[in-house]
C-alpha cells in the first residue's frame, strides 16, 4: 500500500466524535492508582500518559501518521528537524564513535556533525555518498552510522538507499536517512533504512508557519528515545506543543495532493530552464546523474519532487536574479522549502554557508547556485513567464 493510502486509512476522532482528534491541552496527566504511575516510569503503557515531554495524545496521533507515511513501526515528534537529527544521533552514538556522512547535506546538519559533535567526542567522516566504494573505505571500527539525505541539499543527488543499507548491514551499522525533500516520493524504510528523520517544517506541514521534526524507526528505537531515565528525546527535551501537532496533523492529510502539484510544477520549470541553456539540477531530467536510480526508488505517482537547483555563475548574479524574481512576483527570496508559494535562496550564501568555501567547491557547490522550492501555482506557465522575464532583465539569457 502506498504511503498516502495508509494515511487515508488512519482514523482518529475527537473526544465528542469530532472529525479531527481533540487537542490534549495539558502538560501532565492524572492517575487513579500509584501502581500505574510507577509502571509508567518503567515502560510505556498503551493508552496511558504521564507527562507531555514524554508523550502527549495529540502529538502521538501525528507520530502515528508519520510512521504510516514512512512505513516504520513507530515515530516520535520533535520541536524541529534539527532536534530530530540530534536526538537520533545522540541516541546511537557515544563518545569515541564515528559517523560516515554524505558531504552534501543540510548546512545545519553539517555544522552539527563538523563543529558540535566533536565536543562530545563524536567524529564524522564526510564522503561522496554516490561513491559506494568511498563509503565502504570510510568505515572504521568506530563507525556506528551511515548518514545521508535521500535527495541531497542543494544538488539533489539521489542516495542509493538499497546499496547503502546493504553496506550498513554488512558492517553492523545503522543507516539514518533524512527524507525531508522527498516525503511520499521515496520510502527509505522499504529499501532497508533503519531510521528516517524529517523536518516537518518543510513539505509535510507545507504552510511555513511553524518548526517541527520527526524520527521514524522500530518500536524499540523509538521507545529508547523516550525512555524516562536514558532517552535523548526525553532528557534533551525538544517537545512539540499539542496545538501545533494538531495543525500539522491536518496538513499532513493533504500532503499527497501537494507533492504531486509541487513535482508537476518543478518538472515544468526544470525543463524550461534547461531549454534556455542553464545548468539545471533536477532528478526528473533524463541527464541527471541519478535519474535512473530515482526512477527505481520513487513511488512514481508523486513525481520527482518540488526542488530545482540551477546555476547563475556568480553569487552576484544569483542575488540579482532572486531579487528580480521577487519583484516580478515569482515567489519569495527566503530560505526553507515546501511552502505553497515558490521560495528561492542561494545555498552557498545561506543554508549551506556552514560548509567552508573550499569544501563547497570540492563538492560541486557552485557559488552561483539558486535553489528553488517550486510552489503550488495552479498555472505554472504564468510563473515561468515571470522567471523568463527576470532571467532576461538581469542578462542571464
Ligand atoms: C530544514 C532542514 C532540516 C532542519 O529542520 P528544522 O525544522 O529547520 O530544524 C534538516 N534537514 C533538511 C534536509 C532540511 O531541509
Short mmCIF file of C-alpha atoms and ligand atoms in Angstrom, two decimals:
data_model
loop_
_atom_site.label_atom_id
_atom_site.label_comp_id
_atom_site.label_asym_id
_atom_site.label_seq_id
_atom_site.Cartn_x
_atom_site.Cartn_y
_atom_site.Cartn_z
CA UNK A 1 0.00 0.00 0.00
CA UNK A 2 1.41 3.43 -0.87
CA UNK A 3 2.02 5.89 1.98
CA UNK A 4 -0.87 8.19 1.05
CA UNK A 5 -3.36 5.34 1.16
CA UNK A 6 -2.09 4.25 4.57
CA UNK A 7 -2.64 7.74 5.98
CA UNK A 8 -6.07 7.86 4.31
CA UNK A 9 -6.95 4.75 6.31
CA UNK A 10 -5.89 6.19 9.66
CA UNK A 11 -8.98 7.08 11.68
CA UNK A 12 -8.94 9.16 14.84
CA UNK A 13 -11.84 11.01 16.37
CA UNK A 14 -12.21 13.90 18.77
CA UNK A 15 -13.50 13.43 22.28
CA UNK A 16 -17.12 14.09 21.19
CA UNK A 17 -16.86 12.33 17.84
CA UNK A 18 -15.27 15.31 16.12
CA UNK A 19 -13.74 14.57 12.73
CA UNK A 20 -10.38 15.82 13.95
CA UNK A 21 -8.71 14.48 17.10
CA UNK A 22 -9.13 16.57 20.24
CA UNK A 23 -6.23 18.72 21.30
CA UNK A 24 -4.96 17.45 24.64
CA UNK A 25 -4.20 20.82 26.18
CA UNK A 26 -2.22 19.52 29.14
CA UNK A 27 1.34 19.17 30.32
CA UNK A 28 0.55 16.47 32.87
CA UNK A 29 -1.96 13.64 33.42
CA UNK A 30 -3.82 12.32 36.46
CA UNK A 31 -3.56 8.77 37.80
CA UNK A 32 -6.09 6.66 39.68
CA UNK A 33 -3.51 4.29 41.13
CA UNK A 34 0.04 4.61 42.43
CA UNK A 35 0.99 1.30 40.78
CA UNK A 36 0.11 2.62 37.32
CA UNK A 37 2.25 5.69 37.77
CA UNK A 38 5.16 3.54 38.95
CA UNK A 39 4.71 1.24 35.95
CA UNK A 40 4.84 4.16 33.51
CA UNK A 41 8.22 5.18 34.89
CA UNK A 42 9.48 1.72 33.93
CA UNK A 43 7.99 1.31 30.46
CA UNK A 44 5.34 2.68 28.11
CA UNK A 45 1.76 1.54 28.61
CA UNK A 46 -0.56 1.76 25.61
CA UNK A 47 -3.17 4.48 26.15
CA UNK A 48 -1.56 5.82 29.33
CA UNK A 49 0.04 9.23 29.54
CA UNK A 50 2.40 10.64 32.12
CA UNK A 51 3.79 14.00 31.11
CA UNK A 52 3.77 15.79 27.75
CA UNK A 53 7.55 15.93 27.33
CA UNK A 54 7.34 12.15 27.29
CA UNK A 55 4.16 11.70 25.30
CA UNK A 56 1.01 13.68 24.56
CA UNK A 57 -2.00 12.06 22.83
CA UNK A 58 -2.34 14.76 20.16
CA UNK A 59 1.36 14.66 19.37
CA UNK A 60 1.12 10.86 19.37
CA UNK A 61 -1.53 10.97 16.58
CA UNK A 62 0.90 12.93 14.44
CA UNK A 63 3.65 10.43 15.25
CA UNK A 64 1.39 7.55 14.20
CA UNK A 65 0.59 9.26 10.89
CA UNK A 66 4.30 9.93 10.26
CA UNK A 67 5.11 6.26 10.93
CA UNK A 68 2.46 5.28 8.35
CA UNK A 69 3.97 7.71 5.86
CA UNK A 70 7.43 6.21 6.33
CA UNK A 71 6.33 2.57 6.70
CA UNK A 72 8.07 2.17 10.06
CA UNK A 73 6.70 0.65 13.26
CA UNK A 74 6.79 3.88 15.24
CA UNK A 75 7.76 7.54 15.21
CA UNK A 76 8.49 10.34 17.62
CA UNK A 77 7.74 14.01 17.04
CA UNK A 78 10.21 16.74 17.97
CA UNK A 79 10.13 20.53 18.07
CA UNK A 80 12.37 20.88 14.97
CA UNK A 81 14.11 18.91 12.26
CA UNK A 82 17.45 19.62 13.93
CA UNK A 83 16.09 18.20 17.20
CA UNK A 84 15.05 15.05 15.35
CA UNK A 85 18.53 14.68 13.84
CA UNK A 86 20.46 15.46 17.02
CA UNK A 87 18.29 13.21 19.23
CA UNK A 88 18.52 10.31 16.76
CA UNK A 89 22.31 10.65 16.53
CA UNK A 90 22.84 11.05 20.28
CA UNK A 91 20.65 8.04 20.98
CA UNK A 92 23.03 5.90 18.90
CA UNK A 93 26.49 7.46 19.27
CA UNK A 94 28.68 7.69 22.33
CA UNK A 95 31.98 9.43 22.95
CA UNK A 96 34.60 7.84 20.68
CA UNK A 97 32.14 6.83 17.94
CA UNK A 98 32.24 7.83 14.30
CA UNK A 99 29.62 8.77 11.67
CA UNK A 100 30.15 8.26 7.95
CA UNK A 101 28.08 11.02 6.39
CA UNK A 102 27.24 12.30 2.95
CA UNK A 103 29.13 15.54 2.37
CA UNK A 104 26.18 17.22 0.64
CA UNK A 105 23.75 17.63 3.49
CA UNK A 106 21.71 20.42 5.02
CA UNK A 107 24.02 23.12 6.39
CA UNK A 108 22.71 22.82 9.95
CA UNK A 109 23.34 19.08 9.99
CA UNK A 110 26.80 19.63 8.52
CA UNK A 111 27.59 22.14 11.27
CA UNK A 112 26.25 19.78 13.96
CA UNK A 113 28.50 16.96 12.73
CA UNK A 114 31.53 19.09 11.96
CA UNK A 115 31.54 21.65 14.79
CA UNK A 116 29.35 20.45 17.64
CA UNK A 117 29.55 16.66 17.92
CA UNK A 118 33.40 16.67 18.25
CA UNK A 119 32.81 18.46 21.60
CA UNK A 120 31.18 15.21 22.72
CA UNK A 121 33.92 13.06 21.18
CA UNK A 122 31.85 12.03 18.14
CA UNK A 123 33.72 12.44 14.85
CA UNK A 124 32.30 12.48 11.32
CA UNK A 125 33.92 11.36 8.07
CA UNK A 126 32.33 13.13 5.11
CA UNK A 127 32.14 11.21 1.82
CA UNK A 128 30.64 11.42 -1.64
CA UNK A 129 27.59 9.29 -0.86
CA UNK A 130 27.12 8.35 -4.53
CA UNK A 131 30.53 6.61 -4.43
CA UNK A 132 29.77 3.34 -2.62
CA UNK A 133 33.44 2.27 -2.55
CA UNK A 134 34.36 5.53 -0.85
CA UNK A 135 31.60 4.91 1.69
CA UNK A 136 32.97 1.44 2.47
CA UNK A 137 36.55 2.71 2.71
CA UNK A 138 35.50 5.38 5.22
CA UNK A 139 34.03 2.87 7.66
CA UNK A 140 36.20 2.13 10.70
CA UNK A 141 35.74 0.03 13.81
CA UNK A 142 34.42 3.20 15.50
CA UNK A 143 31.69 3.82 12.92
CA UNK A 144 28.10 3.46 14.15
CA UNK A 145 26.06 5.26 11.49
CA UNK A 146 25.87 5.89 7.77
CA UNK A 147 24.04 9.20 7.38
CA UNK A 148 22.52 10.57 4.18
CA UNK A 149 19.68 12.61 2.74
CA UNK A 150 17.57 10.72 0.22
CA UNK A 151 17.68 13.77 -2.05
CA UNK A 152 20.66 15.88 -1.13
CA UNK A 153 20.63 19.56 -0.37
CA UNK A 154 21.04 21.56 -2.61
CA UNK A 155 22.40 19.47 -5.50
CA UNK A 156 19.57 16.92 -5.44
CA UNK A 157 21.82 13.88 -5.68
CA UNK A 158 19.87 10.68 -5.10
CA UNK A 159 21.23 8.31 -2.43
CA UNK A 160 21.38 4.64 -3.39
CA UNK A 161 19.48 3.59 -0.27
CA UNK A 162 19.25 -0.15 -1.14
CA UNK A 163 23.03 -0.46 -1.51
CA UNK A 164 23.79 1.82 1.43
CA UNK A 165 21.57 -0.30 3.66
CA UNK A 166 23.33 -3.40 2.36
CA UNK A 167 26.66 -1.87 3.38
CA UNK A 168 25.22 -0.88 6.76
CA UNK A 169 24.08 -4.50 7.35
CA UNK A 170 27.43 -5.88 6.29
CA UNK A 171 29.32 -3.71 8.80
CA UNK A 172 26.70 -3.80 11.57
CA UNK A 173 25.84 -0.10 11.26
CA UNK A 174 22.59 1.83 11.22
CA UNK A 175 21.52 3.71 8.11
CA UNK A 176 19.95 7.06 9.01
CA UNK A 177 18.17 8.89 6.17
CA UNK A 178 16.88 12.47 6.16
CA UNK A 179 13.82 12.32 3.89
CA UNK A 180 12.77 15.98 4.22
CA UNK A 181 12.99 16.67 0.46
CA UNK A 182 11.03 13.60 -0.67
CA UNK A 183 8.18 12.56 1.65
CA UNK A 184 5.73 10.24 -0.21
CA UNK A 185 8.15 10.14 -3.16
CA UNK A 186 10.80 7.93 -1.56
CA UNK A 187 10.08 5.49 1.28
CA UNK A 188 13.61 4.76 2.63
CA UNK A 189 12.43 2.02 5.03
CA UNK A 190 11.27 -0.03 2.01
CA UNK A 191 14.92 -0.27 0.99
CA UNK A 192 16.32 -1.07 4.42
CA UNK A 193 16.92 2.32 6.03
CA UNK A 194 16.83 1.88 9.80
CA UNK A 195 15.94 5.39 10.93
CA UNK A 196 14.26 8.15 8.95
CA UNK A 197 14.39 11.75 10.14
CA UNK A 198 12.29 14.68 8.94
CA UNK A 199 11.99 18.39 9.18
CA UNK A 200 8.18 18.67 9.27
CA UNK A 201 8.74 22.41 8.80
CA UNK A 202 9.00 21.86 5.06
CA UNK A 203 6.73 19.84 2.72
CA UNK A 204 4.94 17.82 5.39
CA UNK A 205 3.43 20.86 7.09
CA UNK A 206 3.58 22.91 3.90
CA UNK A 207 2.39 26.20 5.38
CA UNK A 208 5.70 27.74 6.54
CA UNK A 209 4.01 28.67 9.82
CA UNK A 210 5.97 26.55 12.31
CA UNK A 211 9.07 24.49 13.05
CA UNK A 212 8.81 20.76 13.80
CA UNK A 213 10.52 17.44 13.19
CA UNK A 214 10.16 13.69 13.47
CA UNK A 215 12.11 10.45 13.88
CA UNK A 216 10.82 7.15 12.43
CA UNK A 217 12.12 3.69 13.31
CA UNK A 218 11.45 0.45 15.12
CA UNK A 219 9.25 0.30 18.20
CA UNK A 220 12.36 -0.47 20.22
CA UNK A 221 14.36 2.51 18.94
CA UNK A 222 11.50 4.98 19.41
CA UNK A 223 10.91 3.65 22.94
CA UNK A 224 14.60 4.14 23.72
CA UNK A 225 14.40 7.79 22.59
CA UNK A 226 11.55 8.36 25.05
CA UNK A 227 13.00 6.31 27.90
CA UNK A 228 12.35 8.28 31.08
CA UNK A 229 15.79 7.51 32.50
CA UNK A 230 18.05 7.42 29.43
CA UNK A 231 16.28 8.62 26.30
CA UNK A 232 17.81 11.50 24.31
CA UNK A 233 14.43 12.97 23.28
CA UNK A 234 13.08 12.70 26.83
CA UNK A 235 16.16 14.16 28.51
CA UNK A 236 17.20 16.83 26.00
CA UNK A 237 13.55 17.82 25.83
CA UNK A 238 12.73 19.16 22.34
CA UNK A 239 8.97 18.67 22.65
CA UNK A 240 6.36 19.85 20.18
CA UNK A 241 3.26 21.50 21.62
CA UNK A 242 -0.06 19.69 21.13
CA UNK A 243 -1.75 22.67 19.46
CA UNK A 244 0.94 22.76 16.79
CA UNK A 245 0.89 18.99 16.40
CA UNK A 246 -2.84 19.17 15.68
CA UNK A 247 -2.37 21.69 12.87
CA UNK A 248 0.48 19.71 11.29
CA UNK A 249 -1.64 16.53 11.54
CA UNK A 250 -4.36 18.17 9.44
CA UNK A 251 -1.87 19.46 6.87
CA UNK A 252 -0.25 16.02 6.58
CA UNK A 253 -3.53 14.70 5.18
CA UNK A 254 -3.20 16.87 2.06
CA UNK A 255 0.49 16.09 1.51
CA UNK A 256 -0.08 13.62 -1.35
CA UNK A 257 -2.00 16.19 -3.41
CA UNK A 258 0.52 18.92 -2.70
CA UNK A 259 3.53 16.75 -3.54
CA UNK A 260 2.05 15.84 -6.92
CA UNK A 261 1.49 19.51 -7.75
CA UNK A 262 4.94 20.57 -6.47
CA UNK A 263 6.52 17.85 -8.63
CA UNK A 264 4.48 18.69 -11.72
CA UNK A 265 5.37 22.37 -11.46
CA UNK A 266 9.04 21.73 -10.67
CA UNK A 267 9.42 19.34 -13.62
CA UNK A 268 7.99 22.04 -15.90
CA UNK A 269 10.30 24.77 -14.57
CA UNK A 270 13.37 22.47 -14.67
CA UNK A 271 12.74 21.59 -18.32
CA UNK A 272 12.18 25.22 -19.30
CA UNK A 273 15.36 26.37 -17.52
CA UNK A 274 17.33 23.63 -19.24
CA UNK A 275 15.90 24.56 -22.65
CA UNK A 276 17.32 28.06 -22.13
CA UNK A 277 20.77 26.50 -21.74
CA UNK A 278 21.16 26.92 -17.97
CA UNK A 279 22.88 24.26 -15.83
CA UNK A 280 19.97 22.66 -14.01
CA UNK A 281 19.91 20.05 -11.23
CA UNK A 282 16.62 18.14 -11.11
CA UNK A 283 16.26 14.36 -10.74
CA UNK A 284 13.37 14.38 -13.23
CA UNK A 285 15.67 15.44 -16.07
CA UNK A 286 17.00 12.48 -18.10
CA UNK A 287 20.58 13.79 -17.91
CA UNK A 288 20.58 13.99 -14.10
CA UNK A 289 23.33 11.56 -12.95
CA UNK A 290 20.91 9.51 -10.80
CA UNK A 291 17.78 9.85 -12.94
CA UNK A 292 17.60 6.09 -13.47
CA UNK A 293 18.16 5.30 -9.79
CA UNK A 294 15.48 7.82 -8.83
CA UNK A 295 13.02 6.10 -11.16
CA UNK A 296 13.76 2.80 -9.46
CA UNK A 297 13.32 4.18 -5.95
CA UNK A 298 10.39 6.56 -6.34
CA UNK A 299 6.72 5.97 -5.73
CA UNK A 300 6.04 7.03 -9.29
CA UNK A 301 2.75 8.89 -8.99
CA UNK A 302 4.35 11.54 -6.76
CA UNK A 303 6.91 12.73 -9.30
CA UNK A 304 10.49 13.87 -8.81
CA UNK A 305 9.88 16.44 -6.09
CA UNK A 306 9.43 20.18 -5.75
CA UNK A 307 13.06 21.29 -5.59
CA UNK A 308 15.02 22.64 -8.57
CA UNK A 309 18.57 23.99 -8.39
CA UNK A 310 20.26 25.94 -11.19
CA UNK A 311 23.48 27.81 -11.70
CA UNK A 312 23.68 31.56 -12.28
CA UNK A 313 27.50 31.55 -12.44
CA UNK A 314 28.26 34.05 -9.68
CA UNK A 315 26.70 34.89 -6.31
CA UNK A 316 26.14 38.45 -7.54
CA UNK A 317 24.07 37.24 -10.49
CA UNK A 318 22.20 34.80 -8.29
CA UNK A 319 21.29 37.58 -5.85
CA UNK A 320 20.31 39.93 -8.65
CA UNK A 321 18.06 37.28 -10.18
CA UNK A 322 16.40 36.36 -6.91
CA UNK A 323 15.56 39.97 -6.09
CA UNK A 324 14.23 40.41 -9.62
CA UNK A 325 12.10 37.26 -9.35
CA UNK A 326 10.68 38.53 -6.08
CA UNK A 327 9.88 41.89 -7.68
CA UNK A 328 8.21 40.08 -10.60
CA UNK A 329 6.11 38.01 -8.16
CA UNK A 330 7.56 34.59 -8.94
CA UNK A 331 7.81 33.93 -5.20
CA UNK A 332 9.78 34.93 -2.13
CA UNK A 333 13.50 35.37 -1.61
CA UNK A 334 13.64 33.24 1.55
CA UNK A 335 15.27 30.11 2.89
CA UNK A 336 13.22 26.97 3.59
CA UNK A 337 11.06 24.91 1.27
CA UNK A 338 7.81 23.06 0.78
CA UNK A 339 5.67 26.20 1.01
CA UNK A 340 2.61 26.76 -1.20
CA UNK A 341 4.36 29.71 -2.78
CA UNK A 342 7.70 29.46 -4.55
CA UNK A 343 10.75 30.17 -2.36
CA UNK A 344 14.31 30.71 -3.54
CA UNK A 345 17.68 31.25 -1.95
CA UNK A 346 21.37 30.93 -2.82
CA UNK A 347 22.61 27.92 -0.83
CA UNK A 348 26.27 28.98 -0.97
CA UNK A 349 25.48 32.21 0.89
CA UNK A 350 22.74 30.91 3.15
CA UNK A 351 21.65 27.37 4.04
CA UNK A 352 24.97 25.80 3.03
CA UNK A 353 27.17 28.65 4.29
CA UNK A 354 28.19 26.45 7.25
CA UNK A 355 30.22 24.49 4.67
CA UNK A 356 33.58 26.27 4.13
CA UNK A 357 34.13 27.76 0.62
CA UNK A 358 36.96 25.32 -0.33
CA UNK A 359 34.76 22.39 0.66
CA UNK A 360 31.82 23.87 -1.26
CA UNK A 361 33.98 23.98 -4.36
CA UNK A 362 35.19 20.41 -3.88
CA UNK A 363 31.66 19.02 -3.68
CA UNK A 364 30.45 20.92 -6.71
CA UNK A 365 28.52 23.55 -4.80
CA UNK A 366 28.98 26.39 -7.26
CA UNK A 367 28.72 29.86 -5.66
CA UNK A 368 26.09 30.95 -8.20
CA UNK A 369 23.53 28.29 -7.38
CA UNK A 370 19.91 29.20 -6.82
CA UNK A 371 17.75 26.65 -5.03
CA UNK A 372 14.08 26.94 -5.80
CA UNK A 373 11.24 25.28 -3.92
CA UNK A 374 8.54 25.43 -6.57
CA UNK A 375 5.11 26.37 -5.21
CA UNK A 376 1.63 25.00 -5.82
CA UNK A 377 0.76 27.51 -8.58
CA UNK A 378 -2.33 26.41 -10.47
CA UNK A 379 -1.00 27.96 -13.68
CA UNK A 380 2.75 27.37 -13.66
CA UNK A 381 3.12 28.94 -17.12
CA UNK A 382 2.44 32.34 -15.56
CA UNK A 383 5.29 31.72 -13.10
CA UNK A 384 7.51 30.56 -15.94
CA UNK A 385 6.84 33.74 -17.97
CA UNK A 386 7.88 35.76 -14.92
CA UNK A 387 11.03 33.68 -14.36
CA UNK A 388 11.93 34.00 -18.03
CA UNK A 389 11.36 37.78 -17.89
CA UNK A 390 13.54 38.03 -14.75
CA UNK A 391 16.35 35.99 -16.36
CA UNK A 392 16.33 38.39 -19.33
CA UNK A 393 16.15 41.51 -17.19
CA UNK A 394 19.32 40.53 -15.33
CA UNK A 395 21.04 39.42 -18.56
CA UNK A 396 21.36 35.72 -17.73
CA UNK A 397 19.83 34.67 -21.06
C1 LIG B 1 15.31 22.36 7.16
C2 LIG B 1 16.02 21.08 7.14
C3 LIG B 1 16.48 20.49 8.33
C4 LIG B 1 16.34 21.17 9.67
O1 LIG B 1 15.00 21.27 10.04
P1 LIG B 1 14.42 22.40 11.05
O2 LIG B 1 12.97 22.04 11.11
O3 LIG B 1 14.70 23.73 10.42
O4 LIG B 1 15.14 22.23 12.33
C5 LIG B 1 17.12 19.27 8.24
N1 LIG B 1 17.31 18.65 7.07
C6 LIG B 1 16.89 19.18 5.91
C7 LIG B 1 17.12 18.44 4.65
C8 LIG B 1 16.24 20.42 5.90
O5 LIG B 1 15.83 20.95 4.75
#
